XYZ file of C-alpha atoms in Angstrom:
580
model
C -105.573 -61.838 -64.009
C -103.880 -65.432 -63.638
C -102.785 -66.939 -66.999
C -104.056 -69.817 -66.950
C -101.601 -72.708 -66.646
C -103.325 -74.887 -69.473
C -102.401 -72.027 -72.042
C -98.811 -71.924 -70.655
C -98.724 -75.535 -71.302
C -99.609 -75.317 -74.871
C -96.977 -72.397 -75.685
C -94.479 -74.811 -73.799
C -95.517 -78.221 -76.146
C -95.367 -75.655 -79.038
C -92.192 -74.271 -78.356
C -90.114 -77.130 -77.318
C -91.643 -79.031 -80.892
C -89.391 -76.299 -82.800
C -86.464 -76.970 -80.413
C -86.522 -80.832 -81.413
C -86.901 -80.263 -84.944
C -84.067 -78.385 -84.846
C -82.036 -80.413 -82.610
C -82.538 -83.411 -84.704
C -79.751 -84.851 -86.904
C -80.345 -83.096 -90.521
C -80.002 -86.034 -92.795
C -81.879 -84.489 -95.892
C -79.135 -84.061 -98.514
C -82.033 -82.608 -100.957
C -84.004 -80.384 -98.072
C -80.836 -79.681 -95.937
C -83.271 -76.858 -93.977
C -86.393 -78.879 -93.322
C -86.430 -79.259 -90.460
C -85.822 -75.425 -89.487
C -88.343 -74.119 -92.087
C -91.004 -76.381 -90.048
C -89.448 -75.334 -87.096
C -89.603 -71.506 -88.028
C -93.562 -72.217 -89.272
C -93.997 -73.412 -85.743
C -92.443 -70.083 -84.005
C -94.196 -67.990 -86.319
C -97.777 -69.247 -85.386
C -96.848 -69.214 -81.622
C -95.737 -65.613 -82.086
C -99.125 -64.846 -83.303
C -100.853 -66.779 -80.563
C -98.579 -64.987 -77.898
C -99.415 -61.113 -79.399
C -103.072 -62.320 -79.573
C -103.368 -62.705 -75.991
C -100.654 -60.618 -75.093
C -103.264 -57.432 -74.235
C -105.533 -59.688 -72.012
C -102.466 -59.962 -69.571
C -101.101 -56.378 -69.617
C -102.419 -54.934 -66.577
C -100.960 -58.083 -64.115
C -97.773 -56.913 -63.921
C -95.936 -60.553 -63.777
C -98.184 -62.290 -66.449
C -96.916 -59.123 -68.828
C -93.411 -60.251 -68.353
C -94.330 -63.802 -68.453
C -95.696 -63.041 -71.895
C -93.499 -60.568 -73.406
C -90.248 -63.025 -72.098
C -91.940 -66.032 -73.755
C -92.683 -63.944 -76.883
C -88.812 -62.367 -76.978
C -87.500 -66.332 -77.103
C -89.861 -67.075 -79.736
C -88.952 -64.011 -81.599
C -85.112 -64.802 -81.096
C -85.305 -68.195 -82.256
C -86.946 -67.469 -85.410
C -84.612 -64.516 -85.960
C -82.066 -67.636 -85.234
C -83.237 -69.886 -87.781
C -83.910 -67.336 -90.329
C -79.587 -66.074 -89.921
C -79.171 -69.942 -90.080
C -80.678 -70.103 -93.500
C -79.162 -66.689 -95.148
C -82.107 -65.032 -94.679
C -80.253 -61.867 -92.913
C -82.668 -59.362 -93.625
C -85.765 -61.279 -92.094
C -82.929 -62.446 -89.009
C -82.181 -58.203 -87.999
C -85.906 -56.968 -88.129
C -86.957 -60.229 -85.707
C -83.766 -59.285 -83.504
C -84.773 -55.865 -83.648
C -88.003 -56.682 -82.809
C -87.235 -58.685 -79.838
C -84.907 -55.549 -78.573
C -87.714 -53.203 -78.649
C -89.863 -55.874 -76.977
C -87.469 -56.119 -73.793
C -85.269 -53.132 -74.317
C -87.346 -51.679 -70.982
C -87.328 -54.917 -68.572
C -83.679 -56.103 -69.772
C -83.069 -56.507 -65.840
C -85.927 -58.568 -65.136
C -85.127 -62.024 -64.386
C -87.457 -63.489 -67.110
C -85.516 -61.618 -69.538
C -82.196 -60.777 -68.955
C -81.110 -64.273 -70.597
C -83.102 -63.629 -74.139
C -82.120 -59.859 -74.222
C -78.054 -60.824 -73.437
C -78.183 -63.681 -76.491
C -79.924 -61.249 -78.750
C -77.173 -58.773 -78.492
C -75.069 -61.369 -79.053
C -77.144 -62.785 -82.385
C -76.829 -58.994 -83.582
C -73.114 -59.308 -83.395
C -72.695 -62.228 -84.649
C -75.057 -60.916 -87.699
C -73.264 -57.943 -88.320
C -70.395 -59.452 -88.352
C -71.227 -62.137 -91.360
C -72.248 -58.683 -93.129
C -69.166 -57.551 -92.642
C -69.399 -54.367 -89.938
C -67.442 -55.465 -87.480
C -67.622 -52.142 -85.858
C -71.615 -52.678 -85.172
C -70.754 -56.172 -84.362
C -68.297 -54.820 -81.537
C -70.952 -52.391 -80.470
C -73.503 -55.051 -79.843
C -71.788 -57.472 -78.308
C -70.286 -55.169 -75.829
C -73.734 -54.070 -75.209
C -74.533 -57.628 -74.063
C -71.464 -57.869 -71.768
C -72.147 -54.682 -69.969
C -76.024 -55.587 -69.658
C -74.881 -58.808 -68.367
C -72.968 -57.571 -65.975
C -74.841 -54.701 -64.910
C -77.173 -57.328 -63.896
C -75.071 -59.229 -62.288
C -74.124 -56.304 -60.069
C -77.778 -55.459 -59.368
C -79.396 -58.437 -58.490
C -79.224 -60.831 -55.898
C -81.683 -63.158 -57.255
C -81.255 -65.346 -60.053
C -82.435 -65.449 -63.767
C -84.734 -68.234 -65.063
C -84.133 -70.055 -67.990
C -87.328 -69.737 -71.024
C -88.528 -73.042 -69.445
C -88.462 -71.659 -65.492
C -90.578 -68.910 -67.656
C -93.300 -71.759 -68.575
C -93.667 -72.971 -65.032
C -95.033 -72.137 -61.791
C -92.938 -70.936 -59.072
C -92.421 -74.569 -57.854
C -91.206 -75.759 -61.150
C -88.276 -73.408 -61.340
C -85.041 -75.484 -61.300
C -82.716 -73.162 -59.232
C -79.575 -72.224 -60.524
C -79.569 -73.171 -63.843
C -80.876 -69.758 -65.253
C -77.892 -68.110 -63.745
C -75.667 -70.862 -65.564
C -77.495 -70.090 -69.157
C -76.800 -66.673 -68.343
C -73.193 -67.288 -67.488
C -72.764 -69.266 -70.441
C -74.193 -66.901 -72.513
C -71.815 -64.480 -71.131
C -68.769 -66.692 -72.244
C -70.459 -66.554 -75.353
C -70.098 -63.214 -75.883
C -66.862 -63.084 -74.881
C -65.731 -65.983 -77.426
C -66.960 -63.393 -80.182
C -65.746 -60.550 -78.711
C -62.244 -62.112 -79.097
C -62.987 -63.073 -83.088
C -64.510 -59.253 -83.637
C -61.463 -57.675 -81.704
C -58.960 -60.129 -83.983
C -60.934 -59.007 -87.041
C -60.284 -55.378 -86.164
C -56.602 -55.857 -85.174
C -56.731 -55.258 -81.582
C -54.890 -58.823 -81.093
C -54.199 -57.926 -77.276
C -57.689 -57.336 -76.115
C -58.779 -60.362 -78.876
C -56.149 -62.261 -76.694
C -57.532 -61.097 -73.339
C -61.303 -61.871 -74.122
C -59.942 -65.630 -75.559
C -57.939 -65.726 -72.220
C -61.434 -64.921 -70.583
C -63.737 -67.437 -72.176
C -61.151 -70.557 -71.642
C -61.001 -69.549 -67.680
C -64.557 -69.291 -67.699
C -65.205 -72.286 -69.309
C -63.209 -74.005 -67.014
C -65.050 -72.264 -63.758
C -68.568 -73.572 -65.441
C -67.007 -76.973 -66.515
C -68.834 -76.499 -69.761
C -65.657 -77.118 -72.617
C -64.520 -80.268 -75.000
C -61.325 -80.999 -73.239
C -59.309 -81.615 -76.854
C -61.009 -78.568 -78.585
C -60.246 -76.382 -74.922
C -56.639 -77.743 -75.538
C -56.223 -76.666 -78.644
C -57.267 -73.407 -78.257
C -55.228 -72.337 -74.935
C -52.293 -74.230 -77.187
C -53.151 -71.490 -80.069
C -53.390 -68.727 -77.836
C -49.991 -68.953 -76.457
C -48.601 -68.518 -79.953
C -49.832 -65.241 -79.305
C -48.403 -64.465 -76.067
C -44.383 -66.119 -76.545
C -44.716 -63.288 -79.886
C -44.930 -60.469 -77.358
C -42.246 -62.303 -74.969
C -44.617 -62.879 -72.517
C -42.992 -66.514 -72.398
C -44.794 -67.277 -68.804
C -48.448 -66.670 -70.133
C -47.199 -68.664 -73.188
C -45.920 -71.559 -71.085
C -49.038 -71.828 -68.958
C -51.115 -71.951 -71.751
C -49.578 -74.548 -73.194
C -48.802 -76.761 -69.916
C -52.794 -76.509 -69.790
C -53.781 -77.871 -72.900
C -50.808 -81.005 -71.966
C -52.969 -81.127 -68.454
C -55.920 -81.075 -70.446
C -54.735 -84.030 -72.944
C -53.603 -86.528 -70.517
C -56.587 -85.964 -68.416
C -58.877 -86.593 -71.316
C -56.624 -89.981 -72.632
C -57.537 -91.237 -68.983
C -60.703 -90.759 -69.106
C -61.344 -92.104 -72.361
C -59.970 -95.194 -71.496
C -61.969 -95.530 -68.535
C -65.068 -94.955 -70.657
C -67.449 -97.206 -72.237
C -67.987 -96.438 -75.902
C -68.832 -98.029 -79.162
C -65.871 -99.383 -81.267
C -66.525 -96.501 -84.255
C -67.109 -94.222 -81.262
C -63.966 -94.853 -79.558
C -62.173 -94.956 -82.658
C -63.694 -91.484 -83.573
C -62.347 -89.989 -80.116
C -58.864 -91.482 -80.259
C -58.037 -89.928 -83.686
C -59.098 -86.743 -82.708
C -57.119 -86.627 -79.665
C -54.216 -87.760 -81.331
C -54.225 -85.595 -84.013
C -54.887 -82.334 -81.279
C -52.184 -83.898 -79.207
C -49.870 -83.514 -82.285
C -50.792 -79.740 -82.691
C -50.618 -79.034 -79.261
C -46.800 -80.705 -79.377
C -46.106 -78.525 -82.650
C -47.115 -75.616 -80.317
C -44.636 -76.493 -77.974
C -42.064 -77.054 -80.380
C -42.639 -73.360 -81.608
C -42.578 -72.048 -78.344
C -39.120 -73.470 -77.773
C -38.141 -72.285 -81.320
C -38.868 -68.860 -80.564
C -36.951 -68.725 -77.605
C -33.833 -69.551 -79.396
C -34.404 -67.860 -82.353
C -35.303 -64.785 -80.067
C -32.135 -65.215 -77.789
C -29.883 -65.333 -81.170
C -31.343 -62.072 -82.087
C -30.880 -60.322 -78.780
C -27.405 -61.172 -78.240
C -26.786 -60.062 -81.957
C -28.030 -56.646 -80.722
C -26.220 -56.741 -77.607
C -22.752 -57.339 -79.545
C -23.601 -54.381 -82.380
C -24.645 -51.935 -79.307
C -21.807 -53.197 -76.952
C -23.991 -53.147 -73.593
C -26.828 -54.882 -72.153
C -29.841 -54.856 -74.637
C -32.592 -53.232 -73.019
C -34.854 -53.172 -76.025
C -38.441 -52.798 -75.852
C -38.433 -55.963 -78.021
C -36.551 -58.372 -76.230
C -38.153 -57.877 -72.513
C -39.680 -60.571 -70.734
C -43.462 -59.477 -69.725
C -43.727 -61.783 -66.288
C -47.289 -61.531 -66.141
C -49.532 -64.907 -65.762
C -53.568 -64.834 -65.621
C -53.232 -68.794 -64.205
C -55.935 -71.101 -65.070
C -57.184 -73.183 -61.612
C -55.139 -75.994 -62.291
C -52.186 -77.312 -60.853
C -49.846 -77.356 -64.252
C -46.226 -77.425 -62.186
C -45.057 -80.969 -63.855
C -45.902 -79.419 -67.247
C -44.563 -75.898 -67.218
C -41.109 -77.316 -65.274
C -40.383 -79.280 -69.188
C -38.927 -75.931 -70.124
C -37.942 -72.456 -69.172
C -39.696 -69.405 -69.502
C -36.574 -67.408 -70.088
C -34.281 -66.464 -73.038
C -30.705 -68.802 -73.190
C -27.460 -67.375 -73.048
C -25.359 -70.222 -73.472
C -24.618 -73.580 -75.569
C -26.015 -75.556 -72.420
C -28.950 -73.815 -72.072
C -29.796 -73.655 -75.689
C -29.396 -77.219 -75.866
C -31.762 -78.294 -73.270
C -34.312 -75.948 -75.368
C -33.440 -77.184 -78.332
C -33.547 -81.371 -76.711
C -36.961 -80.229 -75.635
C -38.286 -78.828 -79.048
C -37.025 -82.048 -80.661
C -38.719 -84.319 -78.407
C -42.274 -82.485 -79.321
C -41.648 -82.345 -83.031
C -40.509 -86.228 -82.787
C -43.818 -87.170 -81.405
C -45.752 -84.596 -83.480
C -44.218 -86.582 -86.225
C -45.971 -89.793 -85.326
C -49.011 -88.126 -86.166
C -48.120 -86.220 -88.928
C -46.017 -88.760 -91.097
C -44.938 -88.423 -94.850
C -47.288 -91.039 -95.781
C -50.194 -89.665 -94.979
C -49.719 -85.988 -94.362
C -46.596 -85.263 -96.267
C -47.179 -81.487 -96.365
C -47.427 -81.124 -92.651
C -44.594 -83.495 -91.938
C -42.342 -81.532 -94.626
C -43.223 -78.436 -92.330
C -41.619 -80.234 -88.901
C -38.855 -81.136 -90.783
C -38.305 -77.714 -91.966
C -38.643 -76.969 -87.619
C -35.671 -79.601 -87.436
C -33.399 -77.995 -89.694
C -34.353 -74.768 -87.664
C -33.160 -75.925 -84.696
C -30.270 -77.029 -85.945
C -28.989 -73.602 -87.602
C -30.307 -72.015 -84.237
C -28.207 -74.165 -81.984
C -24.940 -73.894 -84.413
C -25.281 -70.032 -83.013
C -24.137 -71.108 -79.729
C -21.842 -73.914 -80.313
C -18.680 -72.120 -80.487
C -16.210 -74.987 -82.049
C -16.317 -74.706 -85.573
C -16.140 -78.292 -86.360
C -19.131 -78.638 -84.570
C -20.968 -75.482 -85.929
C -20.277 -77.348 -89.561
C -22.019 -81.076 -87.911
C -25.093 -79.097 -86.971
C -25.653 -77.282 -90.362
C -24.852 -81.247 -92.234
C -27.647 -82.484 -90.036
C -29.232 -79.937 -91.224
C -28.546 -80.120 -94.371
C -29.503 -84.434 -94.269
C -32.552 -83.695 -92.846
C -33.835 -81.126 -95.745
C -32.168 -83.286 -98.877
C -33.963 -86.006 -97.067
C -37.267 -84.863 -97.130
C -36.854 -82.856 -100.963
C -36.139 -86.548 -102.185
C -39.445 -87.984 -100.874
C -41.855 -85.327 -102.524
C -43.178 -84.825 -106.023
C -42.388 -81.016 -106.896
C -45.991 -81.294 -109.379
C -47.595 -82.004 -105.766
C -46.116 -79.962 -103.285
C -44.112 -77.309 -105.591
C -44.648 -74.893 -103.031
C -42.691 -76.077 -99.896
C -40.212 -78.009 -102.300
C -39.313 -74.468 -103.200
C -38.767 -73.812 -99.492
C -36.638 -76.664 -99.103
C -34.196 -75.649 -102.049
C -33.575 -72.358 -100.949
C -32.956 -73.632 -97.337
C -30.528 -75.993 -98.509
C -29.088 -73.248 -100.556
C -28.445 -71.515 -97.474
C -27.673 -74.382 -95.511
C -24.551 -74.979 -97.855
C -23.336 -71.390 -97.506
C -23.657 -71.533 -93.990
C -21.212 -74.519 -94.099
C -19.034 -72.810 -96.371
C -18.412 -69.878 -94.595
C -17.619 -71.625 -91.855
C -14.942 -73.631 -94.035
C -13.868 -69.758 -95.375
C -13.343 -68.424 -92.066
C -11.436 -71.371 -90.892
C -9.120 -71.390 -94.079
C -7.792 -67.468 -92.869
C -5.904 -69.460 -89.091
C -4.760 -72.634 -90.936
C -2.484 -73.945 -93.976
C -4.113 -74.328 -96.936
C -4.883 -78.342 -98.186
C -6.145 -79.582 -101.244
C -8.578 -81.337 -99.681
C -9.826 -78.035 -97.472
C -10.068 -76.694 -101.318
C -11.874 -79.315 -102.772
C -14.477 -79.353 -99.416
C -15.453 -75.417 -100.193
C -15.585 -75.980 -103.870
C -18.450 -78.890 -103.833
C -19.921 -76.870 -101.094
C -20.222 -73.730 -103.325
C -21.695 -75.969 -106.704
C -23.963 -77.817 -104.115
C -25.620 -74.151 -103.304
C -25.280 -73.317 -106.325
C -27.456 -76.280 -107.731
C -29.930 -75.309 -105.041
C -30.061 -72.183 -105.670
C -30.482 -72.770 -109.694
C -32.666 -75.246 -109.006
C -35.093 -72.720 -107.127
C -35.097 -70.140 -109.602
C -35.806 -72.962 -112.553
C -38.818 -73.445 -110.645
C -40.363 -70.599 -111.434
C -39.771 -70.614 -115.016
C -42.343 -71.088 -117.833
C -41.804 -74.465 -119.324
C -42.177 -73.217 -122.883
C -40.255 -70.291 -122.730
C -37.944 -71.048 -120.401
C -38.618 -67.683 -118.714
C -39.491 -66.056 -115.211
C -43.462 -64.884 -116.090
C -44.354 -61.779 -114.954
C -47.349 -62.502 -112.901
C -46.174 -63.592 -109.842
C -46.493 -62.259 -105.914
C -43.744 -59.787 -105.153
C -42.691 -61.902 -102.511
C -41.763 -64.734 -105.205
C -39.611 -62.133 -107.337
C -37.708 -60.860 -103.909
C -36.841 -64.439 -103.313
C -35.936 -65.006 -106.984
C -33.620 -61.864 -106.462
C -32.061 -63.319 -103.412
C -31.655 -66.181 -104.650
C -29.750 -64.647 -107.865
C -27.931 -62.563 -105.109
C -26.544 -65.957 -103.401
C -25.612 -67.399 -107.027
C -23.089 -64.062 -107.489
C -21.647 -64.371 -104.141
C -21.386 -68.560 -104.652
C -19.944 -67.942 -107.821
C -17.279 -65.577 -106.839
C -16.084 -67.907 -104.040
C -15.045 -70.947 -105.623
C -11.342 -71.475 -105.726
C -9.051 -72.612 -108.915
C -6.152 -71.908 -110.053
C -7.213 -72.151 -113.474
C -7.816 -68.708 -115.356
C -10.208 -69.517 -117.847
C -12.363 -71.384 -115.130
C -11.823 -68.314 -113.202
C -12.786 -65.964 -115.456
C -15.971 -68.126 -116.273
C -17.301 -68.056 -112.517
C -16.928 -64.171 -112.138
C -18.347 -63.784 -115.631
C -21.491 -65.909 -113.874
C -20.921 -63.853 -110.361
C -21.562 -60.773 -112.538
C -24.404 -61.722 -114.403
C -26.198 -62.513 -111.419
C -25.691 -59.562 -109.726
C -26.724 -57.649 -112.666
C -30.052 -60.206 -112.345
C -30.797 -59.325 -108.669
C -30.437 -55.449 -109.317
C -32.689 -55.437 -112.725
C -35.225 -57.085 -109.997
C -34.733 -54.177 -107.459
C -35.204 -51.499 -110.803
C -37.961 -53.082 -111.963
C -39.759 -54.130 -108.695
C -38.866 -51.156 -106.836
C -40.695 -52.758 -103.408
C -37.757 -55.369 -103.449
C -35.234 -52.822 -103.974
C -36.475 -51.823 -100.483
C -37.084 -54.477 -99.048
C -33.230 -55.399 -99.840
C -31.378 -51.875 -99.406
C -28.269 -53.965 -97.810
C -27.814 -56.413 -100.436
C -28.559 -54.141 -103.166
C -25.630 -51.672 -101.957
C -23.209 -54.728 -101.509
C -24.324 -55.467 -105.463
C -23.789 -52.225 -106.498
C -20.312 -52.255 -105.215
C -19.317 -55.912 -106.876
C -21.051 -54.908 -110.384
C -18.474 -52.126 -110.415
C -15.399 -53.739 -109.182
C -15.758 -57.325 -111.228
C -15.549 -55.388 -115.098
C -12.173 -54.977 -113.663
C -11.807 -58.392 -112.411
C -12.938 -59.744 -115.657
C -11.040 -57.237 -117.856
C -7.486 -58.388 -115.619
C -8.259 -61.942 -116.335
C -9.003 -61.686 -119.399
C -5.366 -60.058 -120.156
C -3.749 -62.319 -118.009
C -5.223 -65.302 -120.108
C -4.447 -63.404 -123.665
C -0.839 -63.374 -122.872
């Protein structure tokens, strides 16, 4: 039997009635589900028109499929709308439903579409419930059934709408692009279930997979494609694959300027245009903070494989520091954009300074995005990156004069910014930027130590190391006061053991600050190693009574150890040297 076309036509008004009402702009604040309620009440009587005639069709082998494909949309969709509006329960029996409905002719072509995107709506359910391994489980169901299918057939799908037609109506090819897009689909949540689970490389390689693809079916929001191929490298320079890395990121530059011609050249509505250009400016910033960290890492990486090299004495070979060459290339032609910068570690001053040139140019224009005005936390973090850079580059520069010029630039740019922010605001990173400058001033006085062992000794080289020391010392002092209860004037004891390791460092840095400043005066003498000792004492009462710092610090605790034995003595000599 021949369904006849005029009942076809009904199913098809009813069906695409719930599709509008659930396209449509939701601007009920006090019904914010309307529309997909009505929608769902729509589905629901169509699924009992569809099983009411189903039986009168079963024997003609093409109107069964017809049916049961029609009915496995319907079924989908409401199982859609009712995961849409929390109803999960009611959302897995109509998925289930609709698997057991076209479990048997998956590989038809009036199915295979609906049966791939309701493996993928399982996944995507089980994963808001939180088993991520039965989430995995579907969705690679869907990817093999896709591609088994793919493999098998030489014809292609049809979309629910080819389903409604006749043979005549079918619009060719664009079932085989709603199947390929469903495909990228389920690789897009493959990647989030595989991150969830910790598998970060194949998370990577199924992320890699759905950007290529949506390239291939030109389906992708250029800015929000940027972005993520700019995030995904993040990934790849962390496991040195630094040409990956660089290719991502030259992409999402290609895929920037592309999109700021083309949004000139297009005709728009003033709030519209306005809209756009925001949002590409603020992407372009985060694609250009991407960069920057790229080029950050490189430094910082070289600094830490030459460190190795020195302690070993050959040619490190380390697992760590290996370049992976491998590049899955996007088909674009990215050459201008991945020539900016190398994809290699830097050996010398030169070459760390053309990384470093390049890393400041993309924080300087991420900057004109992100300024203190109106995203002072952000722009407090680039800042931070500049002082980075600086510190890294000071590793290659071998004159120490020069060494000491980096670390004040340094040191200018991190006062600078500490100045500009309320602490009751932004306590958090203006607790970052006193224990950076705390550092940053003991970088610059060791360099002024290890100077003072080749040359005569001034009074003005003396006076240089002592404001250095108090000026880490007040940064140092000035972290740890942070922390303290206002009332009592103590540390409390609820806070994160990362905060009580940095407390102990930073009590650490005070006993070593202490110890170094230089004066000929006994009493002031004995003060400061009375202070270098009582913060030594501090730092190892935190590694006793947070034992996970204590480990976390083994090197610096055994360093401790070692001074809160020998300054007693110290104290004890100066204190008979001042008696007499």
């Amino acid at each position: 039997m021949t369904i006849l076309k005029e009942k076809l036509s009904d199913f098809k008004e009813k069906f695409e009635e719930a599709q509008k009402l659930i396209e449509e702009t939701k601007t009920e604040t006090l019904e914010p589900y309307k529309n997909h309620y009505r929608a769902r009440e729509i589905l629901c009587e169509l699924e009992k028109n569809l099983l009411n005639v189903s039986d009168s069709f079963k024997d003609d082998e093409d109107d069964r499929l017809t049916i049961n494909a029609i009915l496995g949309y319907v079924m989908k969709d409401i199982g859609k709308i009712s995961m849409f509006v929390d109803e999960t329960s009611l959302a897995q029996k109509y998925f289930q439903r609709t698997i057991e409905l076209l479990e048997v002719d998956k590989n038809s072509l009036k199915i295979i579409v609906c049966f791939v995107d309701v493996l993928n709506q399982l996944g995507i359910l089980w994963s808001k419930l939180d088993d991520v391994e039965k989430s995995k489980s579907y969705l690679l169901k869907s990817e093999e059934t896709a591609n088994q299918f793919k493999e098998m057939s030489k014809i292609q799908p049809l979309t629910i709408f080819d389903v409604f037609g006749t043979s005549d109506e079918i619009e060719k090819g664009k079932g085989q692009v709603s199947l390929e897009k469903t495909c990228t689909l389920t690789y897009f949540y493959l990647a989030q279930v595989f991150g969830q689970l910790g598998d970060l490389d194949t998370s990577a390689k199924y992320c890699h997979l759905t950007l290529n693809r949506q390239l291939e079916l030109k389906d992708y929001d250029p800015v929000e494609w940027a972005l993520n191929s700019a995030t995904l490298s993040q990934y790849y320079f962390g496991k040195n694959m630094l040409k990956q890395s660089r290719h991502l990121l030259a992409a999402s530059s290609y895929m920037l300027a592309n999109f700021s011609v083309d949004l000139e050249a297009c005709e728009l509505l003033e709030d519209q245009r306005a809209a756009a250009t925001e949002n590409l400016k603020h992407r372009t910033a985060d694609v250009d903070l991407c960069f920057a960290k790229y080029c950050m890492y490189i430094i910082k990486t070289s600094i830490e494989r030459l460190l190795q090299e020195d302690e070993s004495g050959t040619d490190t070979d380390a697992a760590q520091f290996k370049i992976n060459t491998s590049c899955e290339r996007f088909p674009l032609e990215l050459s201008v954009y991945e020539q900016q910068v190398t994809d290699q570690f830097v050996l010398t001053y030169e070459d760390a300074k053309h990384v470093f040139l390049e890393a400041q140019s993309y924080l300087n224009k991420a900057k004109e995005y992100y300024n203190l005005d109106s995203e002072a936390s952000q722009y407090a973090r680039i800042i931070q990156d500049y002082a980075s850079l600086f510190k890294h580059l000071a590793f290659f520069e071998d004159d120490t004069a020069n060494q000491a010029k980096l670390h004040k630039r340094r040191a200018d740019q991190l006062e600078a910014v500490q100045k500009e922010l309320n602490p009751t605001f932004y306590l958090n990173i203006c607790r970052e930027l006193m224990f950076e400058l705390g550092l940053t001033y003991s970088d610059m006085l060791d360099i002024k130590c290890e100077k003072l062992k080749f040359e005569e000794v001034q009074p003005q080289t003396l006076s240089k190391i002592n404001k250095l020391c108090h000026k880490a010392i007040e940064k140092f002092q000035e972290f740890i006061d942070s922390y303290k209860d206002k009332k009592t004037n103590e540390i409390p004891e609820t806070l994160d053991i990362d905060d009580y390791q940095a407390i102990g460092c930073a009590h650490f840095n005070l006993g070593r600050l202490f110890y170094k400043i230089i004066t000929p005066d006994k009493k002031m003498q004995l003060d400061n190693t009375q202070k270098s000792l009582l913060n030594y004492k501090t730092f190892l009462n935190y590694c006793d009574k947070h034992k996970e710092v204590g480990e976390r610090m083994k090197g610096e605790k055994g360093v401790t150890q070692s001074m809160a034995e020998l300054l007693p003595h110290k104290i004890k000599k100066l204190m008979d040297e001042i008696s007499q």
